[in-house]
Coordinates of C-alpha atoms in Angstrom, one line a residue:
Chain A
M22 CA 29.8 24.1 -19.8
E23 CA 32.1 22.3 -22.1
Q24 CA 33.0 19.8 -19.4
I25 CA 29.3 18.9 -19.0
F26 CA 28.8 18.2 -22.7
T27 CA 32.1 15.9 -22.5
A28 CA 30.7 14.1 -19.6
M29 CA 27.2 13.8 -21.3
G30 CA 28.9 12.4 -24.4
A31 CA 31.0 9.9 -22.5
K32 CA 27.8 8.7 -20.7
Y33 CA 25.3 9.0 -23.5
N34 CA 23.5 6.0 -22.3
Y35 CA 22.2 7.9 -19.2
V36 CA 21.2 11.0 -21.4
A37 CA 19.3 8.6 -23.6
Y38 CA 17.3 7.0 -20.7
I39 CA 16.4 10.3 -19.1
I40 CA 15.2 11.6 -22.4
L41 CA 13.1 8.5 -23.0
M42 CA 11.9 8.8 -19.4
M43 CA 10.8 12.4 -19.9
V44 CA 9.0 11.5 -23.2
G45 CA 7.0 9.0 -21.3
L46 CA 6.3 11.1 -18.4
Y47 CA 5.3 13.9 -20.7
A48 CA 2.8 11.5 -22.5
M49 CA 1.4 10.3 -19.2
I50 CA 0.9 13.8 -18.0
V51 CA -0.2 15.9 -21.0
K52 CA -2.1 13.6 -23.3
S53 CA -5.8 13.4 -22.7
N54 CA -6.2 9.9 -24.7
L55 CA -5.9 7.0 -22.3
V56 CA -4.2 4.7 -24.8
K57 CA -1.7 7.4 -25.6
K58 CA -1.2 7.6 -21.7
I59 CA -0.7 3.9 -21.6
I60 CA 1.9 4.1 -24.5
G61 CA 3.6 6.9 -22.4
M62 CA 3.7 4.7 -19.4
S63 CA 5.3 1.9 -21.6
I64 CA 7.9 4.1 -22.8
F65 CA 8.6 5.1 -19.3
Q66 CA 9.2 1.6 -18.2
T67 CA 11.4 0.8 -21.1
S68 CA 13.7 3.7 -20.3
I69 CA 14.4 2.0 -17.0
I70 CA 15.1 -1.2 -18.7
L71 CA 17.4 0.5 -21.0
F72 CA 19.2 2.1 -18.1
Y73 CA 19.9 -1.2 -16.3
V74 CA 20.9 -3.0 -19.5
S75 CA 23.3 -0.3 -20.5
T76 CA 25.0 -0.2 -17.1
A77 CA 25.9 -3.8 -17.6
Y78 CA 28.0 -3.0 -20.7
K79 CA 31.8 -3.1 -20.8
T80 CA 33.5 -1.7 -23.8
G81 CA 35.3 -4.3 -25.8
K82 CA 34.2 -7.1 -23.6
T83 CA 32.0 -10.1 -24.7
I84 CA 28.8 -12.0 -23.7
P85 CA 29.2 -14.0 -20.5
I86 CA 29.4 -17.3 -21.8
V87 CA 32.6 -19.3 -20.8
P88 CA 34.2 -21.0 -23.9
Y89 CA 34.1 -24.8 -23.9
D90 CA 37.9 -25.1 -24.0
A91 CA 38.7 -22.4 -21.4
H92 CA 41.2 -23.6 -19.1
A93 CA 42.5 -20.5 -17.4
A94 CA 40.4 -19.0 -14.5
V95 CA 37.5 -17.0 -15.5
Q96 CA 37.8 -13.3 -15.1
A97 CA 34.6 -11.4 -14.3
A98 CA 36.2 -8.2 -15.9
D99 CA 36.3 -10.0 -19.3
F100 CA 32.7 -10.3 -19.6
I101 CA 29.6 -8.1 -19.7
N102 CA 27.7 -8.3 -16.3
P103 CA 24.8 -10.6 -17.1
L104 CA 22.8 -9.7 -13.8
P105 CA 21.2 -6.6 -15.0
H106 CA 19.9 -8.4 -18.0
V107 CA 18.4 -11.2 -15.8
L108 CA 16.8 -8.6 -13.6
M109 CA 15.3 -6.7 -16.7
L110 CA 13.8 -10.0 -17.9
T111 CA 11.7 -10.0 -14.8
A112 CA 11.0 -6.2 -15.2
I113 CA 9.8 -6.8 -18.7
V114 CA 7.4 -9.4 -17.6
V115 CA 6.1 -7.0 -14.9
S116 CA 5.8 -4.2 -17.7
V117 CA 3.9 -6.6 -20.0
A118 CA 1.5 -7.4 -17.1
T119 CA 1.0 -3.8 -16.2
L120 CA 0.3 -3.0 -20.0
G121 CA -2.3 -5.8 -19.9
V122 CA -4.0 -4.6 -16.8
A123 CA -3.9 -1.0 -18.2
L124 CA -5.4 -2.1 -21.5
A125 CA -8.0 -4.2 -19.8
L126 CA -9.1 -1.4 -17.7
A127 CA -9.1 1.0 -20.7
M128 CA -11.4 -1.4 -22.4
K129 CA -13.7 -1.3 -19.4
I130 CA -13.8 2.4 -19.6
Y131 CA -14.4 2.5 -23.3
R132 CA -17.4 0.2 -22.7
Q133 CA -18.7 2.5 -20.0
Y134 CA -18.3 5.8 -21.4
G135 CA -18.1 5.0 -25.2
T136 CA -14.8 7.2 -25.5
L137 CA -11.2 7.1 -24.5
E138 CA -10.6 10.9 -24.2
E139 CA -10.3 11.8 -20.6
D140 CA -11.7 15.3 -21.1
D141 CA -14.9 13.8 -22.6
I142 CA -15.3 11.2 -19.8
H143 CA -14.8 14.0 -17.2
E144 CA -17.5 16.3 -18.8
D145 CA -19.8 13.2 -18.9
L146 CA -19.2 12.6 -15.1
R147 CA -19.7 16.3 -14.4
S148 CA -23.0 16.3 -16.3
E149 CA -24.1 13.3 -14.5
E150 CA -23.2 14.9 -11.0
G151 CA -25.3 17.9 -12.2
K152 CA -28.4 15.6 -12.8
S153 CA -28.4 13.7 -9.6
Chain B
M9 CA 8.3 -27.9 7.7
I10 CA 8.7 -25.2 10.2
R11 CA 12.1 -24.4 8.7
H12 CA 10.6 -23.9 5.3
L13 CA 7.7 -21.6 6.6
P14 CA 9.0 -18.3 5.2
A15 CA 9.1 -19.7 1.7
L16 CA 5.7 -21.6 2.1
L17 CA 4.2 -18.3 3.2
V18 CA 4.6 -16.9 -0.3
I19 CA 4.5 -20.2 -2.4
V20 CA 1.3 -21.6 -0.9
P21 CA -0.9 -18.6 -1.8
L22 CA 0.7 -18.3 -5.2
L23 CA -0.1 -21.8 -6.0
T24 CA -3.5 -21.7 -4.4
A25 CA -4.3 -18.6 -6.5
L26 CA -3.7 -20.6 -9.6
T27 CA -5.8 -23.5 -8.2
V28 CA -8.6 -21.1 -7.4
S29 CA -8.5 -19.7 -10.9
A30 CA -8.8 -23.2 -12.4
L31 CA -11.6 -24.2 -10.1
S32 CA -13.7 -21.3 -10.8
W33 CA -14.5 -23.1 -14.1
V34 CA -15.2 -26.5 -12.7
A35 CA -16.3 -26.0 -9.2
P36 CA -17.0 -22.4 -8.3
R37 CA -18.6 -23.3 -5.0
L38 CA -15.3 -24.5 -3.7
C39 CA -13.4 -21.2 -4.4
L40 CA -14.5 -19.5 -1.1
P41 CA -13.6 -22.4 1.1
L42 CA -10.1 -22.8 -0.5
T43 CA -9.4 -19.2 -0.3
F44 CA -10.5 -19.2 3.3
G45 CA -8.2 -22.3 4.0
C46 CA -5.3 -20.7 2.4
I47 CA -5.4 -17.4 4.1
G48 CA -6.2 -19.0 7.2
A49 CA -3.1 -21.3 7.0
S50 CA -1.2 -18.1 6.1
L51 CA -2.2 -16.6 9.2
A52 CA -1.5 -19.7 11.4
S53 CA 2.0 -19.9 9.9
S54 CA 2.6 -16.1 10.5
I55 CA 1.6 -16.4 14.0
G56 CA 3.9 -19.6 14.3
I57 CA 6.8 -17.4 12.8
L58 CA 6.2 -14.7 15.2
V59 CA 6.3 -17.0 18.2
E60 CA 9.6 -18.4 16.7
V61 CA 11.1 -15.0 16.2
I62 CA 10.1 -13.9 19.8
K63 CA 11.7 -17.2 21.3
S64 CA 14.8 -17.5 19.3
G65 CA 15.5 -14.4 17.2
P66 CA 15.2 -13.7 13.4
V67 CA 14.6 -16.5 10.9
V68 CA 16.5 -16.3 7.6
Y69 CA 15.5 -18.7 4.8
T70 CA 17.8 -19.0 1.9
M71 CA 16.0 -19.9 -1.3
G72 CA 17.2 -22.9 -3.0
G73 CA 20.0 -23.2 -0.6
W74 CA 21.9 -20.2 -2.2
S75 CA 23.4 -18.2 0.5
A76 CA 23.1 -14.5 1.0
P77 CA 24.8 -12.1 -1.4
V78 CA 24.3 -14.4 -4.5
G79 CA 20.9 -16.0 -3.6
I80 CA 17.7 -14.4 -2.6
V81 CA 16.9 -14.7 1.2
Y82 CA 13.7 -14.3 3.2
V83 CA 14.3 -12.5 6.5
I84 CA 11.6 -12.7 9.1
D85 CA 12.8 -10.4 11.9
Y86 CA 11.3 -8.5 14.7
L87 CA 10.1 -5.8 12.3
S88 CA 8.5 -8.1 9.8
A89 CA 6.9 -10.8 11.9
P90 CA 4.3 -8.6 13.4
V91 CA 3.5 -7.0 10.1
L92 CA 3.1 -10.5 8.6
V93 CA 0.5 -11.4 11.3
V94 CA -1.4 -8.1 10.6
V95 CA -1.4 -8.6 6.7
T96 CA -2.7 -12.0 6.9
A97 CA -5.2 -11.2 9.8
V98 CA -6.6 -8.3 7.9
A99 CA -6.9 -10.4 4.9
L100 CA -8.8 -13.2 6.6
I101 CA -11.1 -10.9 8.6
N102 CA -12.1 -9.0 5.4
L103 CA -12.5 -12.2 3.5
I104 CA -15.2 -13.4 5.9
A105 CA -16.7 -10.0 6.1
S106 CA -17.0 -9.4 2.5
S107 CA -18.0 -12.9 1.2
K108 CA -21.8 -11.9 1.1
Q109 CA -20.7 -8.5 -0.7
I110 CA -18.7 -10.4 -3.2
D111 CA -21.5 -12.8 -3.7
R112 CA -23.9 -10.0 -4.5
D113 CA -21.7 -7.7 -6.5
F114 CA -19.4 -10.1 -8.4
S115 CA -21.6 -13.3 -8.7
D116 CA -20.3 -14.1 -12.2
K117 CA -16.6 -13.2 -11.3
K118 CA -16.4 -14.8 -7.9
G119 CA -13.4 -17.0 -9.0
T120 CA -11.5 -14.1 -10.4
F121 CA -12.0 -12.1 -7.4
Y122 CA -10.8 -14.6 -5.1
T123 CA -7.8 -15.3 -7.4
L124 CA -6.9 -11.6 -7.2
Y125 CA -7.5 -11.6 -3.5
I126 CA -5.0 -14.4 -2.9
L127 CA -2.5 -13.0 -5.2
F128 CA -2.7 -9.6 -3.6
V129 CA -2.0 -11.2 -0.1
T130 CA 0.9 -13.1 -1.7
G131 CA 2.5 -9.9 -2.8
M132 CA 2.0 -8.1 0.4
V133 CA 3.4 -11.1 2.4
G134 CA 6.2 -11.2 0.0
I135 CA 7.1 -7.5 0.5
V136 CA 7.3 -8.0 4.1
A137 CA 9.3 -11.2 4.1
T138 CA 11.9 -10.6 1.5
G139 CA 15.5 -9.6 2.3
D140 CA 16.3 -8.6 -1.5
A141 CA 16.0 -5.2 -2.7
F142 CA 15.0 -6.2 -6.3
N143 CA 12.8 -9.1 -5.1
L144 CA 11.0 -6.3 -3.1
Y145 CA 10.2 -4.6 -6.5
V146 CA 8.8 -7.7 -8.0
L147 CA 6.6 -8.4 -5.1
L148 CA 5.5 -4.7 -4.9
E149 CA 4.3 -5.0 -8.6
I150 CA 2.5 -8.3 -7.9
A151 CA 0.7 -6.6 -5.0
A152 CA 0.2 -3.5 -6.9
L153 CA -1.2 -5.0 -10.1
T154 CA -3.6 -7.2 -8.3
G155 CA -4.6 -4.1 -6.2
Y156 CA -5.5 -2.3 -9.4
S157 CA -7.6 -5.1 -10.7
L158 CA -9.3 -5.6 -7.3
I159 CA -10.3 -1.8 -7.5
G160 CA -11.0 -1.8 -11.2
I161 CA -13.4 -4.7 -10.9
G162 CA -15.8 -2.4 -9.2
H163 CA -18.6 -0.4 -11.0
E164 CA -19.3 3.0 -12.1
R165 CA -16.1 5.2 -11.7
A166 CA -14.0 2.4 -10.3
P167 CA -12.2 1.4 -13.5
L168 CA -11.4 5.1 -14.3
S169 CA -9.9 5.6 -10.8
S170 CA -8.0 2.4 -11.0
L171 CA -6.4 3.3 -14.2
N172 CA -5.2 6.7 -12.7
Y173 CA -4.0 4.7 -9.8
L174 CA -2.2 2.5 -12.2
F175 CA -0.4 5.2 -13.9
I176 CA 0.8 6.8 -10.7
G177 CA 1.6 3.5 -9.1
T178 CA 3.8 2.5 -12.0
I179 CA 5.6 5.7 -11.9
G180 CA 6.2 5.0 -8.0
A181 CA 7.3 1.5 -8.5
S182 CA 9.6 2.5 -11.4
F183 CA 11.3 5.2 -9.3
Y184 CA 12.1 2.5 -6.7
L185 CA 13.4 0.1 -9.4
L186 CA 15.6 3.1 -10.7
G187 CA 16.8 3.8 -7.2
V188 CA 17.8 0.0 -6.7
G189 CA 19.5 0.2 -10.0
Y190 CA 21.8 3.2 -8.8
L191 CA 22.3 1.4 -5.6
Y192 CA 23.5 -1.7 -7.5
I193 CA 25.9 0.3 -9.7
A194 CA 27.4 1.8 -6.6
T195 CA 27.7 -1.3 -4.6
G196 CA 27.3 -4.3 -6.7
S197 CA 24.8 -5.9 -4.4
L198 CA 21.1 -6.4 -4.2
N199 CA 20.9 -8.1 -0.8
M200 CA 19.6 -5.9 1.9
A201 CA 22.1 -7.0 4.6
D202 CA 24.9 -6.9 2.1
L203 CA 23.9 -3.4 1.0
A204 CA 23.8 -2.2 4.8
R205 CA 27.4 -3.5 5.2
F206 CA 28.4 -1.6 2.1
M207 CA 26.7 1.6 3.4
A208 CA 29.1 1.5 6.5
M209 CA 32.1 2.1 4.1
P210 CA 32.9 5.7 4.0
E211 CA 33.1 5.8 0.0
H212 CA 29.6 5.0 -0.1
G213 CA 28.6 7.2 2.7
T214 CA 29.7 10.2 0.9
S215 CA 28.8 9.0 -2.8
T216 CA 26.4 11.3 -4.7
M217 CA 25.1 8.3 -6.5
V218 CA 24.0 6.7 -3.3
M219 CA 22.4 9.8 -2.2
F220 CA 20.6 10.0 -5.5
A221 CA 19.6 6.2 -5.1
F222 CA 18.2 7.1 -1.8
I223 CA 16.2 10.1 -2.8
I224 CA 14.7 8.2 -5.8
C225 CA 13.8 4.9 -3.9
M226 CA 12.2 7.0 -1.0
T227 CA 10.2 9.1 -3.6
G228 CA 9.0 6.0 -5.3
L229 CA 7.8 4.5 -2.0
F230 CA 6.2 7.9 -1.0
I231 CA 4.1 7.9 -4.2
K232 CA 3.1 4.3 -3.6
M233 CA 2.0 4.9 0.1
G234 CA 0.1 8.3 -0.9
L235 CA 2.2 10.7 1.1
F236 CA 0.8 14.2 0.5
P237 CA 1.4 15.9 -2.0
L238 CA 1.7 12.7 -3.8
H239 CA -1.5 11.4 -2.6
G240 CA -3.7 12.3 -5.7
W241 CA -4.5 8.8 -6.8
L242 CA -5.8 7.6 -3.3
P243 CA -9.1 9.0 -2.6
N244 CA -11.0 8.2 -5.7
A245 CA -9.3 4.6 -6.0
Y246 CA -10.2 3.7 -2.5
S247 CA -13.8 5.3 -2.4
Y248 CA -15.1 4.1 -5.8
A249 CA -13.9 0.6 -5.3
S250 CA -16.1 -2.2 -4.1
P251 CA -16.2 -2.0 -0.1
A252 CA -14.9 -5.8 -0.4
S253 CA -11.7 -4.6 -2.3
S254 CA -11.2 -1.2 -0.4
A255 CA -11.3 -2.9 3.0
L256 CA -8.5 -5.1 1.9
V257 CA -6.5 -2.6 -0.1
A258 CA -6.8 0.5 2.0
P259 CA -5.6 -0.9 5.3
L260 CA -2.8 -2.9 3.7
T261 CA -1.2 -1.0 0.8
T262 CA -0.3 2.1 2.6
K263 CA 0.9 0.3 5.7
V264 CA 3.0 -2.2 3.9
M265 CA 4.6 0.5 1.9
I266 CA 5.5 2.3 5.2
Y267 CA 7.0 -1.0 6.4
A268 CA 8.9 -0.9 3.2
M269 CA 10.1 2.7 3.9
I270 CA 11.3 1.6 7.3
R271 CA 12.8 -1.4 6.0
V272 CA 14.8 0.3 3.4
G273 CA 15.7 3.3 5.7
L274 CA 16.9 1.3 8.7
Y275 CA 18.1 -1.9 7.1
V276 CA 19.5 -0.8 3.7
F277 CA 20.6 2.7 4.0
T278 CA 21.2 2.3 7.6
P279 CA 20.1 5.1 10.3
A280 CA 23.8 6.4 10.4
Y281 CA 23.2 7.4 6.8
V282 CA 19.7 8.6 6.8
F283 CA 19.6 10.4 10.1
G284 CA 23.4 11.1 10.5
R285 CA 24.7 12.0 7.1
L286 CA 21.9 13.2 5.0
Q287 CA 20.0 15.1 7.5
V288 CA 16.9 14.8 5.6
G289 CA 14.9 14.2 8.8
G290 CA 13.8 17.8 9.5
A291 CA 12.5 18.5 6.0
M292 CA 10.6 15.1 5.9
V293 CA 9.0 15.7 9.2
W294 CA 7.6 19.1 7.9
I295 CA 6.2 17.3 4.8
A296 CA 4.5 14.9 7.1
V297 CA 3.1 17.7 9.1
A298 CA 1.7 19.1 5.8
A299 CA 0.4 15.6 5.2
I300 CA -1.4 15.5 8.6
V301 CA -2.7 19.1 8.5
F302 CA -4.1 18.9 4.8
G303 CA -5.2 15.2 5.1
S304 CA -7.4 16.2 8.1
L305 CA -8.7 19.3 6.6
L306 CA -9.6 17.8 3.3
A307 CA -11.3 15.0 5.3
L308 CA -13.5 17.8 6.9
A309 CA -14.6 18.9 3.5
Q310 CA -15.9 15.6 2.5
K311 CA -19.6 14.7 2.3
S312 CA -19.6 11.0 2.1
L313 CA -18.1 8.3 4.4
F314 CA -15.6 6.5 2.2
K315 CA -14.1 9.8 0.8
M316 CA -13.7 11.0 4.4
L317 CA -12.0 7.9 5.4
T318 CA -9.6 8.0 2.6
Y319 CA -8.4 11.3 3.6
I320 CA -8.1 10.1 7.1
V321 CA -5.7 7.4 5.6
I322 CA -3.8 10.2 4.0
A323 CA -3.2 12.0 7.4
E324 CA -2.4 8.7 9.0
V325 CA 0.3 8.1 6.6
G326 CA 1.8 11.5 7.4
Y327 CA 1.8 10.2 11.2
M328 CA 4.0 7.3 10.3
V329 CA 6.3 9.1 7.8
G330 CA 6.8 11.8 10.4
G331 CA 7.4 9.4 13.2
F332 CA 10.1 7.5 11.3
F333 CA 11.9 10.5 10.2
L334 CA 12.1 12.0 13.7
G335 CA 14.9 9.4 13.8
N336 CA 14.7 8.7 17.5
R337 CA 13.7 5.4 19.2
M338 CA 10.4 7.0 20.4
G339 CA 9.4 8.2 16.9
I340 CA 10.3 4.9 15.1
T341 CA 8.7 2.7 17.9
G342 CA 5.5 4.9 17.4
S343 CA 5.8 4.7 13.6
A344 CA 6.1 0.9 13.6
L345 CA 3.5 0.3 16.2
H346 CA 1.2 2.6 14.2
I347 CA 1.7 0.3 11.2
I348 CA 0.0 -2.5 13.2
N349 CA -2.6 -0.1 14.9
D350 CA -3.6 1.7 11.8
A351 CA -4.1 -1.3 9.7
A352 CA -6.5 -2.5 12.3
M353 CA -8.4 0.8 12.6
T354 CA -8.6 1.4 9.0
L355 CA -10.0 -2.2 8.6
C356 CA -12.5 -1.5 11.3
L357 CA -13.8 1.6 9.8
F358 CA -13.8 0.3 6.2
L359 CA -15.6 -2.8 7.2
A360 CA -18.3 -0.7 9.0
A361 CA -18.6 1.6 6.1
G362 CA -18.9 -1.5 4.0
A363 CA -21.7 -2.9 6.2
I364 CA -23.5 0.4 6.1
T365 CA -23.3 0.7 2.3
Y366 CA -24.5 -2.9 2.1
R367 CA -27.7 -2.0 3.6
T368 CA -28.2 1.7 2.8
K369 CA -26.7 1.6 -0.9
S370 CA -25.2 5.1 -0.1
D371 CA -22.4 6.3 2.0
D372 CA -23.7 9.9 1.8
F373 CA -23.7 11.7 5.1
K374 CA -27.3 12.7 4.6
D375 CA -28.2 8.9 4.4
L376 CA -26.7 8.0 7.7
K377 CA -29.6 9.4 9.7
G378 CA -30.8 7.2 12.6
L379 CA -28.3 4.5 11.8
F380 CA -27.6 3.8 15.4
H381 CA -31.1 2.5 15.7
Q382 CA -31.1 0.5 12.6
M383 CA -27.6 -0.9 12.8
P384 CA -26.6 -0.8 16.3
F385 CA -23.7 -3.4 16.2
T386 CA -22.3 -1.9 13.0
M387 CA -22.3 1.5 14.4
T388 CA -20.9 0.4 18.0
A389 CA -17.9 -1.0 16.1
F390 CA -17.7 1.9 14.1
T391 CA -17.7 4.1 17.3
V392 CA -14.7 2.0 18.5
G393 CA -12.9 2.4 15.4
A394 CA -13.6 6.2 15.4
L395 CA -12.4 6.5 19.0
A396 CA -9.2 4.6 18.0
V397 CA -8.5 7.1 15.3
I398 CA -9.2 10.1 17.5
G399 CA -6.9 8.4 20.1
V400 CA -9.0 7.7 23.0
P401 CA -7.5 5.2 25.6
P402 CA -7.7 2.3 26.0
T403 CA -8.0 1.8 22.2
C404 CA -4.7 1.2 20.5
G405 CA -4.7 4.4 18.5
F406 CA -3.9 6.3 21.8
F407 CA -0.8 4.3 22.4
S408 CA 0.9 4.9 19.1
K409 CA 0.1 8.5 19.0
W410 CA 1.6 8.9 22.6
Y411 CA 4.8 7.4 21.3
L412 CA 4.7 9.7 18.2
I413 CA 4.0 12.8 20.3
I414 CA 6.7 12.0 22.8
G415 CA 9.1 11.2 19.9
G416 CA 8.2 14.6 18.4
I417 CA 8.9 16.5 21.7
Q418 CA 12.1 14.5 22.4
A419 CA 13.4 15.4 18.8
G420 CA 12.4 19.0 19.6
H421 CA 10.0 19.0 16.6
Y422 CA 7.0 20.7 18.3
G423 CA 5.3 21.3 15.0
Y424 CA 4.9 17.5 14.5
A425 CA 3.6 17.0 18.0
A426 CA 1.2 20.1 17.4
A427 CA 0.0 18.6 14.1
L428 CA -0.8 15.3 15.7
I429 CA -3.0 17.0 18.3
F430 CA -4.7 19.0 15.6
S431 CA -5.3 16.0 13.7
S432 CA -6.7 14.4 16.7
L433 CA -9.1 17.2 17.4
V434 CA -10.2 17.3 13.7
N435 CA -10.9 13.5 13.8
A436 CA -13.1 14.2 16.9
V437 CA -15.1 16.8 15.0
L438 CA -15.3 14.5 11.9
F439 CA -16.6 11.5 13.9
F440 CA -19.0 13.3 16.4
R441 CA -20.5 14.9 13.5
I442 CA -21.4 11.5 12.0
F443 CA -22.4 10.2 15.6
E444 CA -24.8 13.2 15.8
T445 CA -26.5 12.5 12.4
A446 CA -26.5 8.9 13.1
Y447 CA -27.9 9.0 16.6
F448 CA -30.3 12.0 17.0
D449 CA -31.6 12.5 13.3
Q450 CA -34.4 10.6 12.2
P451 CA -34.3 8.7 8.8
G452 CA -37.2 10.6 7.4
D453 CA -36.0 13.9 8.2
G454 CA -35.7 16.2 5.2
K455 CA -36.0 13.3 2.9
G456 CA -39.9 13.7 2.5
H457 CA -41.6 11.1 0.6
H458 CA -39.4 8.1 1.4
H459 CA -40.3 7.7 4.9
G460 CA -42.8 10.5 5.3
H461 CA -45.9 8.5 5.1
H462 CA -44.8 6.1 8.1
K463 CA -46.4 8.1 11.0
H464 CA -45.2 5.4 13.5
H465 CA -41.9 6.4 15.1
K466 CA -41.1 2.7 15.9
H467 CA -41.4 1.7 12.2
K468 CA -38.7 4.0 11.1
N469 CA -36.2 2.6 13.6
K470 CA -36.6 -0.9 12.7
M471 CA -33.4 -2.8 12.8
V472 CA -31.9 -3.6 9.5
E473 CA -28.6 -5.0 10.6
A474 CA -26.1 -6.1 8.3
P475 CA -25.6 -10.0 7.8
V476 CA -24.1 -11.9 10.7
S477 CA -21.0 -12.9 8.5
M478 CA -20.3 -9.2 8.4
I479 CA -21.2 -8.4 11.9
V480 CA -19.1 -11.0 13.6
P481 CA -15.7 -10.1 11.9
L482 CA -16.4 -6.4 12.4
M483 CA -17.0 -7.2 16.1
I484 CA -13.7 -9.1 16.4
T485 CA -11.9 -6.2 14.8
A486 CA -13.3 -3.6 17.2
L487 CA -12.4 -5.8 20.2
G488 CA -9.1 -6.3 18.7
L489 CA -8.5 -2.6 18.8
I490 CA -9.1 -2.6 22.4
A491 CA -6.9 -5.7 22.8
L492 CA -4.0 -4.1 20.8
G493 CA -4.4 -1.1 23.1
I494 CA -4.3 -3.2 26.3
Y495 CA -1.3 -5.3 25.2
T496 CA 0.7 -2.5 23.8
G497 CA 3.3 -2.6 26.5
D498 CA 4.0 -6.3 25.6
I499 CA 4.1 -5.7 21.9
V500 CA 6.5 -2.8 22.2
T501 CA 8.9 -4.4 24.8
H502 CA 9.1 -7.9 23.2
V503 CA 8.8 -7.0 19.5
I504 CA 9.2 -3.6 18.2
Q505 CA 12.1 -2.4 20.6
A506 CA 14.1 -5.4 19.3
A507 CA 13.3 -4.5 15.7
I508 CA 15.0 -1.0 15.9
P509 CA 18.8 -1.3 15.4
G510 CA 21.0 -0.2 18.3
G511 CA 22.5 3.2 17.9
I512 CA 19.3 5.1 17.7
A513 CA 18.8 7.1 20.8

């Protein structure tokens, strides 16, 4: 048991991303308000961005910019890995686009049903089906 | 020019989408011809690449001249070339068939619709062409986001179903991204060929991290393809969407996701790892069996045409996932062949259903009465599509199912073979039930006042066929199903056998 806690302490970035991910998933599954679900989705996506960026970090190393007056060969081990950051720039763009599409759909749903509560919408749909 | 085709396949539609979007403000009449030209050009270049690949082997394109592990490469090989042709052909046929529908349903949003349409095709083509694991994620999201929009642009319950699809789809894509992240930590590479090289090293073959990456990547793709029990989003999204969108999204999304699964399984994690070390095959085939059985049974419970078709799609996903995880040459051949065949079959059925709803405004089974007399051409094409799904020779559905069943028996997985036969029987019941209603019942039956006062039998059976622009593509698709069946031998020996890496018995 103690070993597990030490391991978790040493790799707390993974614990943090898993917690964030579960928060997001919880909101997406449990919440009935569509905007809250969308917020959950955003948290979920952000947790993965955090995961990527945190894996790039090296303790005590610096940002990957080669000094102007550097003459020795550049050692990759001396710098934080820039690639995950670059990948996450793309992922952030993707998550912003997802958020945009989700909010647009939510607006359309609100105009249609006059509510964003999923339970109310389903009740609405059921009564409609009953009528027809 | 030919050398740059793999890149142009993605770049040309991407730029055309922007142009169409801008044109919709100044000259909306030009949107359709431009979209048509763009997708037609994509189809022509995919066929060109396919011929090139058959003649002289896989084509590798390095983006911006940056070579493999550092830069992003596009790889068109024996597996991706035929899928590229299928994607662009489905998009083109559906575009012609749906132009009337788009005019009617989205007259004020035509430009937007065509923009989304081209972007969706861009994403799909990109997923198929790319040789980079992260690039695949980005293109997956381009295709998915436009897919949500294409579904959500519809009326009534479409936006709600689309939003639910968006939630689930985002979880799926994020899982894939997470898996790629772990793979990157383990190997330090994102290039597929490079990753496969790393997988051959013993330290990666036994690593828990790589196993976790495999599981989470595959789970993501399973969510995206709607594998039972992760299929919850699929039926509503595809049945409430406008037929113009669903006939594009339904045949392509699930099939391209299965392509991605085969690509990641065979060319990233390598068969030696997936089938040899992990031994997940048996369990996955049982999940596929469950997908086939439940998909078929749920299809039987539906009361409307589109809903029924969506559950058939779920069962078909089970076919292909099961075929792949059988892990033998026959099974994977059947699975890859079924990507092509099932895309064509699904397109045929969705186009026919779209033509029916275009005229009758309803896809409820009780409104299909007498349709054989009213829409003979549509129903003929529908029948061909139905026979293909059931698996009657010489339609293409028979041949891929044959490979899958033989694969199941060779692997000693009789449950899978039995599930395929069971599903064929259920499909026969499903479609013959529709044929019976559509052929023998009269439109007036049981509906009372609508047609009751028409005493003359002839009047009831007046032909109200869908417009020619719908019928011709539909007929081409139906003939394509038979042609694909007849040329199965050539497709398998010249293309698909070469796509399966050696070492798979």
